[in-house]
Short mmCIF file of C-alpha atoms in Angstrom, two decimals:
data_model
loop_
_atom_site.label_atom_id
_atom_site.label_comp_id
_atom_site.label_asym_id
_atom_site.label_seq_id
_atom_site.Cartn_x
_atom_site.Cartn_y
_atom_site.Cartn_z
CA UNK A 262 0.00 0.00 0.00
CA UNK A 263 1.36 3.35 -1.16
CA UNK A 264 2.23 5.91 1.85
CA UNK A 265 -0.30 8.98 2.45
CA UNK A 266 1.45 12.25 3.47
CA UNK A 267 -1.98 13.81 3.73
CA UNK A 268 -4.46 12.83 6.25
CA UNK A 269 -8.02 12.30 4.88
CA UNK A 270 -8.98 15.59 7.22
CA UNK A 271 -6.61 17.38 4.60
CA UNK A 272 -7.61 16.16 1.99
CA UNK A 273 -11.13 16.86 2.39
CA UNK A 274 -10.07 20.37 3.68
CA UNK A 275 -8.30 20.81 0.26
CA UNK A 276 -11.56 19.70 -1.52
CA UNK A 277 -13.27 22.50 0.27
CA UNK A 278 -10.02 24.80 -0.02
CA UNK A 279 -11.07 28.22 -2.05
CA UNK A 280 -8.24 30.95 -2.98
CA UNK A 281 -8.25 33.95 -1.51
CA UNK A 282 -5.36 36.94 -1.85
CA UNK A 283 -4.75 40.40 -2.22
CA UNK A 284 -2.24 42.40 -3.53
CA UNK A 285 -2.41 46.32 -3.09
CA UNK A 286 1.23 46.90 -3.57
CA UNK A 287 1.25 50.47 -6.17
CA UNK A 288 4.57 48.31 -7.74
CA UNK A 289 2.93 45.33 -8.61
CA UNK A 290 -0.49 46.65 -9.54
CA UNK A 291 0.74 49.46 -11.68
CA UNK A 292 4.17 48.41 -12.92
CA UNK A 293 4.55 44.28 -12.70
CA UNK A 294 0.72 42.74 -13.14
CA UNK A 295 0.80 45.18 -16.56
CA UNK A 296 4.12 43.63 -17.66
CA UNK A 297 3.09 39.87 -16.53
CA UNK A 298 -0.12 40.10 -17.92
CA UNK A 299 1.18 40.49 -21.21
CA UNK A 300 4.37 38.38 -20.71
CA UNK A 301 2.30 35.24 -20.28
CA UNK A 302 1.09 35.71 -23.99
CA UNK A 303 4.44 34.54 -24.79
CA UNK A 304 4.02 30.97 -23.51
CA UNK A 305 2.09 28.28 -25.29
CA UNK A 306 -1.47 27.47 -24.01
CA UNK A 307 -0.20 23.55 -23.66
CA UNK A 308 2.43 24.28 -21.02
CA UNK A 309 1.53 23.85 -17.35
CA UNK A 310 1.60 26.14 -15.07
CA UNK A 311 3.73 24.63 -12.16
CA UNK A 312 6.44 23.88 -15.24
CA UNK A 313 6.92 27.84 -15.27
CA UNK A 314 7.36 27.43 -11.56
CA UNK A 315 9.98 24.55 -11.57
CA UNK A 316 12.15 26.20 -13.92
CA UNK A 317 11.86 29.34 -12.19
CA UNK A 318 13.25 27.71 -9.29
CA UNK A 319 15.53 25.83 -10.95
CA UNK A 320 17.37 28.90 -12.30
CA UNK A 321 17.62 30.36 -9.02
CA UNK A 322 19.69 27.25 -7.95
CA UNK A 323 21.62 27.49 -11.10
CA UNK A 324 22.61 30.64 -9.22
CA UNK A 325 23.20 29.74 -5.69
CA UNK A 326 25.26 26.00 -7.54
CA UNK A 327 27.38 28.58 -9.92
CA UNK A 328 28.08 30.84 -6.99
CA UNK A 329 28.67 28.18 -5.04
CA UNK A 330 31.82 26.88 -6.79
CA UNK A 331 33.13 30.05 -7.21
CA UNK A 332 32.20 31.91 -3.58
CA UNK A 333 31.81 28.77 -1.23
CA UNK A 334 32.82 30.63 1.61
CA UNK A 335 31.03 34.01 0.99
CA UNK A 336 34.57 35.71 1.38
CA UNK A 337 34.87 36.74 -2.37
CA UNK A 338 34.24 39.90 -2.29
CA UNK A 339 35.10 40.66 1.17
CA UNK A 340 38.01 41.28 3.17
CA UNK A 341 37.74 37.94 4.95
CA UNK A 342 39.25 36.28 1.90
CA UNK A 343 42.67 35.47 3.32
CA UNK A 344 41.12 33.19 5.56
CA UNK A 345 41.09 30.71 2.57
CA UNK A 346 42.73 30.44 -0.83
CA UNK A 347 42.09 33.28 -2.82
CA UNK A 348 38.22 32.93 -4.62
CA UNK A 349 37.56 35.23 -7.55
CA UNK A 350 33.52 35.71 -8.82
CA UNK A 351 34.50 36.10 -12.84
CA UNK A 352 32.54 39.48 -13.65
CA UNK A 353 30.68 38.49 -16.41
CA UNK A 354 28.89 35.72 -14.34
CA UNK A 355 27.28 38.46 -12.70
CA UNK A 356 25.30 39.42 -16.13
CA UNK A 357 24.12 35.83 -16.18
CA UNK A 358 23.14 35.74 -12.70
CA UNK A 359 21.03 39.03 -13.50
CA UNK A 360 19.20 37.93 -16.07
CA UNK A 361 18.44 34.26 -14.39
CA UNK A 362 16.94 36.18 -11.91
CA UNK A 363 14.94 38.15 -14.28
CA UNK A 364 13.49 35.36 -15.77
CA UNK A 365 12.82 33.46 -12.49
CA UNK A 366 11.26 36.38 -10.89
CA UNK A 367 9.30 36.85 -13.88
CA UNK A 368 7.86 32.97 -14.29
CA UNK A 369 6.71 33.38 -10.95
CA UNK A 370 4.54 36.29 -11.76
CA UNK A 371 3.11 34.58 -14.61
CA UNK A 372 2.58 31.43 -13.97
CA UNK A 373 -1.35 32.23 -11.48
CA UNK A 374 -1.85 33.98 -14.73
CA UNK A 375 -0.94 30.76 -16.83
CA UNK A 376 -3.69 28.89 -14.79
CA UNK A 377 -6.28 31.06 -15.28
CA UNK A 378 -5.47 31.58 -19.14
CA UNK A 379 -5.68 27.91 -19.49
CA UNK A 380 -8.10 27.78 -16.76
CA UNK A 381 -6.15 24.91 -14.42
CA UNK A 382 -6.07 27.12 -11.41
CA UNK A 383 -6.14 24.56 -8.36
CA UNK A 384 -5.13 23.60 -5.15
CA UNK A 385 -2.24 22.47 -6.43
CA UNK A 386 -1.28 25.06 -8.04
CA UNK A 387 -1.11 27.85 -5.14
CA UNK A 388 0.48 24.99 -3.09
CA UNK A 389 3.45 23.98 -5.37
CA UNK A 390 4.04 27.64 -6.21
CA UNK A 391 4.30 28.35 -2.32
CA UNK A 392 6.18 25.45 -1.30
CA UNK A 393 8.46 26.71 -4.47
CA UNK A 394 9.02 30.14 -2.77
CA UNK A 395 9.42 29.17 0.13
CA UNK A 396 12.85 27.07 -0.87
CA UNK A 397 13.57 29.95 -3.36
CA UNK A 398 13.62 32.79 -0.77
CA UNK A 399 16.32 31.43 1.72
CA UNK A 400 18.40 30.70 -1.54
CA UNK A 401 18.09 34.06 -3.36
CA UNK A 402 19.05 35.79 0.50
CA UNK A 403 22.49 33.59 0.34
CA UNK A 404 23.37 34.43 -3.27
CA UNK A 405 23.20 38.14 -2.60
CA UNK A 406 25.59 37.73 0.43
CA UNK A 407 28.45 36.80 -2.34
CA UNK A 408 27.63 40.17 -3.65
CA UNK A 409 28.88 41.64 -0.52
CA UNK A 410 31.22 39.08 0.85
CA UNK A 411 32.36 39.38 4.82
CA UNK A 412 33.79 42.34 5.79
CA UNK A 413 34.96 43.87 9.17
CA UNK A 414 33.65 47.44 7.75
CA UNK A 415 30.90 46.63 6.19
CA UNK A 416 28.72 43.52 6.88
CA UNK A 417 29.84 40.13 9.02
CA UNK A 418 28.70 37.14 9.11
CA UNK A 419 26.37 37.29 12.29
CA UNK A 420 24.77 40.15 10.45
CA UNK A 421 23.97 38.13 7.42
CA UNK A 422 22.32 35.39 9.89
CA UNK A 423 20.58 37.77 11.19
CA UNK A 424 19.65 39.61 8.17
CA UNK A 425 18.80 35.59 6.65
CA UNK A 426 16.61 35.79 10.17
CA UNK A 427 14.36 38.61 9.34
CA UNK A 428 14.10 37.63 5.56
CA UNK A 429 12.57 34.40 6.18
CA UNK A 430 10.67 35.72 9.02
CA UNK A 431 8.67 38.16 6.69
CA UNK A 432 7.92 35.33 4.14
CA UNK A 433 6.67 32.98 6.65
CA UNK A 434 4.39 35.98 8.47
CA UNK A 435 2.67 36.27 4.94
CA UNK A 436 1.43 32.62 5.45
CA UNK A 437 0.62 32.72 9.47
CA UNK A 438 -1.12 35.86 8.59
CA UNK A 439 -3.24 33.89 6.09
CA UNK A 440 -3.72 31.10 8.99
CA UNK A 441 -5.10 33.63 10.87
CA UNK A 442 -6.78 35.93 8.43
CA UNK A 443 -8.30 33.18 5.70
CA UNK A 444 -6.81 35.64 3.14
CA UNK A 445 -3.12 36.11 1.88
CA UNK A 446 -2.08 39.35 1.65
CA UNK A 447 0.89 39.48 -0.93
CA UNK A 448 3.90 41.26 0.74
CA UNK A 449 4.51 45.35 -0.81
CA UNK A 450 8.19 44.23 -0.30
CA UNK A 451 8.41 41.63 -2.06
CA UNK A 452 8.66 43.03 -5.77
CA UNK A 453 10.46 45.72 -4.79
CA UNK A 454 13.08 43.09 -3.34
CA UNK A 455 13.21 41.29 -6.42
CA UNK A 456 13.85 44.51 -8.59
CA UNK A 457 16.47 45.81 -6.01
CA UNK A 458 18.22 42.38 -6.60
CA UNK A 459 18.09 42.89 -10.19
CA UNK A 460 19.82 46.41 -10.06
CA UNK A 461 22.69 44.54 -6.80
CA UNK A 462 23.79 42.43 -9.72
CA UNK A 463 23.67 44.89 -12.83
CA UNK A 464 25.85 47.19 -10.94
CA UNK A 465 28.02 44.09 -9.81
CA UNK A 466 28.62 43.58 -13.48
CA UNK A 467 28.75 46.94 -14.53
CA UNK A 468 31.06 48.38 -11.93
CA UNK A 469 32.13 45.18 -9.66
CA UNK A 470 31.56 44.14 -7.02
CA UNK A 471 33.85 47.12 -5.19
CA UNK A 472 31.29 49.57 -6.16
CA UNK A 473 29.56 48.34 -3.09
CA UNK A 474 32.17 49.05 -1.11
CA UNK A 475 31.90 52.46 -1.72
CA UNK A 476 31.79 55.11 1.22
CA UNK A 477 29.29 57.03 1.47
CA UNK A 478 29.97 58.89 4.89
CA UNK A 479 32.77 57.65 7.37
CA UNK A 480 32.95 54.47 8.02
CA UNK A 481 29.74 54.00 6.30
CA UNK A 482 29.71 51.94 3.00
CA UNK A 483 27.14 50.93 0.58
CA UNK A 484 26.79 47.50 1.47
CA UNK A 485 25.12 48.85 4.50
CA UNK A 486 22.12 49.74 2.77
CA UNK A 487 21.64 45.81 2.53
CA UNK A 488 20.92 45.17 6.23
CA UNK A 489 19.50 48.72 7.09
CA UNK A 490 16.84 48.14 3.85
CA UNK A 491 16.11 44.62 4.89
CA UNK A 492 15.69 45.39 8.70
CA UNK A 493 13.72 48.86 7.78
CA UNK A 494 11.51 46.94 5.02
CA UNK A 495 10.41 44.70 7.78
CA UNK A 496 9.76 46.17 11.00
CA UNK A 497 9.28 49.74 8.87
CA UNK A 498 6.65 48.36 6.81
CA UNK A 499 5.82 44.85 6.80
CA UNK A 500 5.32 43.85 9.97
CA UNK A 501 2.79 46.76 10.74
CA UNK A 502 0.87 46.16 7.33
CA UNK A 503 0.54 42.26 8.97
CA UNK A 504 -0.78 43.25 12.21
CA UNK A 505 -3.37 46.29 10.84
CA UNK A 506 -4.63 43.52 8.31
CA UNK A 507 -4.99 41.17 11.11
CA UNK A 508 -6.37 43.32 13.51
CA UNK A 509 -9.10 44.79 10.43
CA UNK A 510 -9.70 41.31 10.05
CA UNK A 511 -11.04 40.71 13.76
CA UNK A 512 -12.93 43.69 13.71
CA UNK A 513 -14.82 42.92 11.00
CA UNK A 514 -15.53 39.19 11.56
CA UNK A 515 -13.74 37.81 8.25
CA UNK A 516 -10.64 35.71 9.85
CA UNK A 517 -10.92 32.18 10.70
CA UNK A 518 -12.24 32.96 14.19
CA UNK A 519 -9.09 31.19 15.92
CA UNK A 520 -8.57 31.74 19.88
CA UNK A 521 -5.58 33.58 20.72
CA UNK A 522 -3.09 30.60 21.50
CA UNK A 523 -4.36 28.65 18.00
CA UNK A 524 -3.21 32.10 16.20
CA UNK A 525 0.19 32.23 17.98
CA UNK A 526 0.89 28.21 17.13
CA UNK A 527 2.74 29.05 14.18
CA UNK A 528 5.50 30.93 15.70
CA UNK A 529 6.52 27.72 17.89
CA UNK A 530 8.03 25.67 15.04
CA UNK A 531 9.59 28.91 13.43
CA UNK A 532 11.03 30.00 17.11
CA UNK A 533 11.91 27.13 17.64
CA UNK A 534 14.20 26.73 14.21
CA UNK A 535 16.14 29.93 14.55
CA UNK A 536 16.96 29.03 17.86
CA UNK A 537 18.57 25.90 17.18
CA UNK A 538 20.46 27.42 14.72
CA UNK A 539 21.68 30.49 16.66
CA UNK A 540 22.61 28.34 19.19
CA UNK A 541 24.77 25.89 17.63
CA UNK A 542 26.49 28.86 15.42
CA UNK A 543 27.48 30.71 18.50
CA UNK A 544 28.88 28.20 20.73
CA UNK A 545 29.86 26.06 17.90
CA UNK A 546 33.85 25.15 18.83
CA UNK A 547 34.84 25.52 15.35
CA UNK A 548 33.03 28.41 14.55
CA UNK A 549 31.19 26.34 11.88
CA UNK A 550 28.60 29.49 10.76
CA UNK A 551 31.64 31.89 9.67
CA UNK A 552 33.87 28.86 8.41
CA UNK A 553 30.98 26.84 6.41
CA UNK A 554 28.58 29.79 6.14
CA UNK A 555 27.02 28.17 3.15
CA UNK A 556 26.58 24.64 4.40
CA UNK A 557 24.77 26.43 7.69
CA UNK A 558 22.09 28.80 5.50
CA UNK A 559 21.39 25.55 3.45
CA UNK A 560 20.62 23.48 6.30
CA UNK A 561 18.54 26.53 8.45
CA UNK A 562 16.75 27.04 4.91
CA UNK A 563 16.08 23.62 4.19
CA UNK A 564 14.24 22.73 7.66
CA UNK A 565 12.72 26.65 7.21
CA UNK A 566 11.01 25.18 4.15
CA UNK A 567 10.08 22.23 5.19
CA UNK A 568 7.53 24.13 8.57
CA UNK A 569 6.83 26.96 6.18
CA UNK A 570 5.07 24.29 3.34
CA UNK A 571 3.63 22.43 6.13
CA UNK A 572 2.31 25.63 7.47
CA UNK A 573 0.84 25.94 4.00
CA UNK A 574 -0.61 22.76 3.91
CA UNK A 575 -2.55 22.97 7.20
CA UNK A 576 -4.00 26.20 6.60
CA UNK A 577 -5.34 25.04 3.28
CA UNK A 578 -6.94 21.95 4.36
CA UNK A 579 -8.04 24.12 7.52
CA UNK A 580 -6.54 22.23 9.81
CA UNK A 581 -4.68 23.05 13.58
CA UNK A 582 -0.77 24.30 13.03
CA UNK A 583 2.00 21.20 13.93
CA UNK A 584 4.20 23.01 16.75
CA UNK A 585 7.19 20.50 16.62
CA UNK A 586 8.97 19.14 13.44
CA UNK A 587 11.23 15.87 13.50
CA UNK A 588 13.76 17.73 11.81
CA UNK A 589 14.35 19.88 14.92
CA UNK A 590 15.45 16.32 16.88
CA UNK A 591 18.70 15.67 15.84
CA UNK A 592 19.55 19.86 15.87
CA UNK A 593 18.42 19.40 19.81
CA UNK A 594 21.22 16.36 20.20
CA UNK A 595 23.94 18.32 18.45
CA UNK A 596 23.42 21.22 20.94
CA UNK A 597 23.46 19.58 23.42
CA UNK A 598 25.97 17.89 22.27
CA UNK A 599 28.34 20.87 21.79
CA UNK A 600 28.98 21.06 26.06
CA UNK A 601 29.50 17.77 26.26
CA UNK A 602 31.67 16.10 23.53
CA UNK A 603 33.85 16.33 20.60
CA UNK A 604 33.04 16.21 17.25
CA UNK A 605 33.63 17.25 13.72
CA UNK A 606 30.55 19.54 13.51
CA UNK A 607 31.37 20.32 9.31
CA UNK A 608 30.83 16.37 8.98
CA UNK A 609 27.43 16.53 11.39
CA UNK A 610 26.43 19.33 9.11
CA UNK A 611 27.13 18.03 5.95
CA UNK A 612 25.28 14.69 6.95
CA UNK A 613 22.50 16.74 8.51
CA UNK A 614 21.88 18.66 5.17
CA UNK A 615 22.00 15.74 3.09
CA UNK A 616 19.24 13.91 5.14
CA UNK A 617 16.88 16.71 5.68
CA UNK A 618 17.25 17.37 2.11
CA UNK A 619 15.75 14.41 1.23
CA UNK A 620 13.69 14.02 3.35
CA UNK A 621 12.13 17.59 2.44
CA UNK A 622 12.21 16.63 -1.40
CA UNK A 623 10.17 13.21 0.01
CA UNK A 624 7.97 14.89 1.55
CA UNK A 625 7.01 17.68 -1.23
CA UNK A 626 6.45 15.10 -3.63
CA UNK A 627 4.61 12.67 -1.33
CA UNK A 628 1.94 16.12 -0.57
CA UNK A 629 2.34 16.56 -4.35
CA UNK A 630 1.22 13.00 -5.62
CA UNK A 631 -1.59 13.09 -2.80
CA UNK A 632 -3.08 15.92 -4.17
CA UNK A 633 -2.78 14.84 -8.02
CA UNK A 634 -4.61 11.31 -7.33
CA UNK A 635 -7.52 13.19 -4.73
CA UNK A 636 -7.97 16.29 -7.88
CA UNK A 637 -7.58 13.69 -10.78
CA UNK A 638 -4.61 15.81 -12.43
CA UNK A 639 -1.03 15.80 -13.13
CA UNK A 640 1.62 18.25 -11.79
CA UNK A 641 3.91 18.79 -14.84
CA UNK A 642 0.67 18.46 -17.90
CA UNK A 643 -2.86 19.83 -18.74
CA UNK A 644 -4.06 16.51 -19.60
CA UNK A 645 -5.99 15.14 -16.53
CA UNK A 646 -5.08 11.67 -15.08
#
């Protein structure tokens, strides 16, 4: 007998499962929706939409794998490079990476408007293209740290955890705001990110990537702007936009009624992941989050996805928020570990990543094959099963 990774609650919560979202951001209503809605004329009728999402996603890890062999430390453009052999990010790869992202950022805008051109819009849909973001986000935050590299005067590497921190934070408070709310209010910062990104890697290629190390007042640089835009962007804007929408939503009746500790669940499992984390990096022996910095933002983003889609899941099928993840068991043994014995915590890691890795892809296409056999459709084609 074939495994179920939905319950027959969610599933018949999914059968009852309607869309709901806004998006009042004056950058995507007036500039991007305009450009998307006649982008998508450019793609055949018989292509799916969740195929625009893949490759979308696939070309943002075409980014993080490229920048990976060439920046695996994230000391490339800093001044932390003598730490290892000298790394070099070939100038022109910076073009490519622009454009990727162009094209990634811009399948993901068109491919809700795919599904209602070739009217497939589904369940499905809105939960691959999540689940898709939500391994895209953490990704796209560590490829812009190779724009910036470490550096003692501009940004370290605790600063980029905490900067990955807030990032992820704001995409998963656009989905607990939707647990609580019924409706999912599309971030104002989110566009504007992506554009921003665009312009980080013109200018890398255009000028380098010492442009960024430009100062603009003291021992202020450019690469500043990074961490003050994302923290700003955040508690500045996004975070109050999430609470008035939540609060407008209990005042006039149209949330999903939930008691105060049922709205709050969420933040256990996402608490609870960041702390893990922190704690290993900062009593880590080795100092494993500045010596494998990309190894560690893999490993927090990969268990990140994996309670943000199940997040997703359970407020789809309308169904109670899971507080504890299995993935967080073997973090609790290695930090606990740390004051007791000796290990080789790059190895742990590695080994870590690896397993939660597939067990995250097992998962997502265990959800994903549920789904397709209760809806009578295919992922990847038009043609119904």
């Amino acid at each position: 007998m074939a495994r179920k990774y939905l319950s027959a609650a969610q599933l018949d919560g999914f059968k009852r499962y309607k869309y709901s979202s806004r998006d009042t951001s004056p950058l995507s209503v007036y500039m991007m929706h305009p450009f998307w809605n006649k982008a998508v004329k450019i793609f055949p009728m018989w292509l799916a939409p969740n195929v625009m999402t893949f490759l979308g996603w696939v070309l943002t890890v075409a980014i993080f794998l490229i920048l990976s062999y060439y920046d695996p430390y994230i000391v490339a453009a800093g001044s932390y490079n003598n730490l290892h052999k000298q790394y070099h990010i070939p100038q022109w790869i910076w073009i490519y990476i622009a454009l990727a992202h162009f094209v990634a950022h811009t399948l993901d805008g068109c491919d809700g408007k795919q599904a209602r051109r070739t009217n497939s819009s589904s369940p499905l849909g809105e939960l691959f293209d999540h689940g898709i973001d939500s391994m895209a986000i953490w990704l796209i935050a560590v490829c812009t740290c190779s724009v910036f590299g470490q550096s003692p005067l501009s940004i370290n590497i605790w600063e980029y955890h905490w900067a990955m921190v807030v990032i992820l934070i704001g995409f998963y408070t656009a989905h607990w705001e939707k647990y609580i709310t019924g409706v999912l209010f599309l971030p104002w910062a989110y566009d504007f990110s992506q554009l921003t990104l665009l312009g980080v890697y013109l200018c890398a290629y255009f000028f380098g990537i010492d442009f960024w190390k430009t100062p603009l007042y003291n021992d202020i640089y450019l690469t500043h702007l990074f961490k003050w835009t994302t923290h700003l962007s955040f508690f500045g804007l996004f975070f109050p936009l999430t609470l008035n929408n939540i609060y407008r939503s209990k005042v006039e009746k149209t949330d999903r009624g939930l008691s105060l500790g049922e709205a709050l669940k969420p933040g256990i499992p996402l608490f609870t992941c960041f702390s893990l984390f922190t704690i290993w990096a900062y009593y880590s022996p080795s100092n494993i989050l500045q010596e494998h910095p990309r190894l560690f933002f893999t490993s927090l983003g990969i268990v990140f996805s994996n309670i943000t889609c199940r997040l997703i899941v359970n407020t789809m099928s309308h169904q109670k928020c899971e507080i504890f993840s299995n993935m967080f068991i073997p973090l609790i043994l290695i930090d606990i570990a740390l004051f007791l014995v000796s290990f080789n915590e790059v190895y742990v890691l590695a080994f870590y990543t690896v397993i939660i890795g597939c067990v995250h892809v097992d998962y997502g296409i265990g959800v994903v094959n549920d789904l397709c056999n209760m809806l009578r459709i295919r992922c990847f084609s038009l043609k119904p099963l």
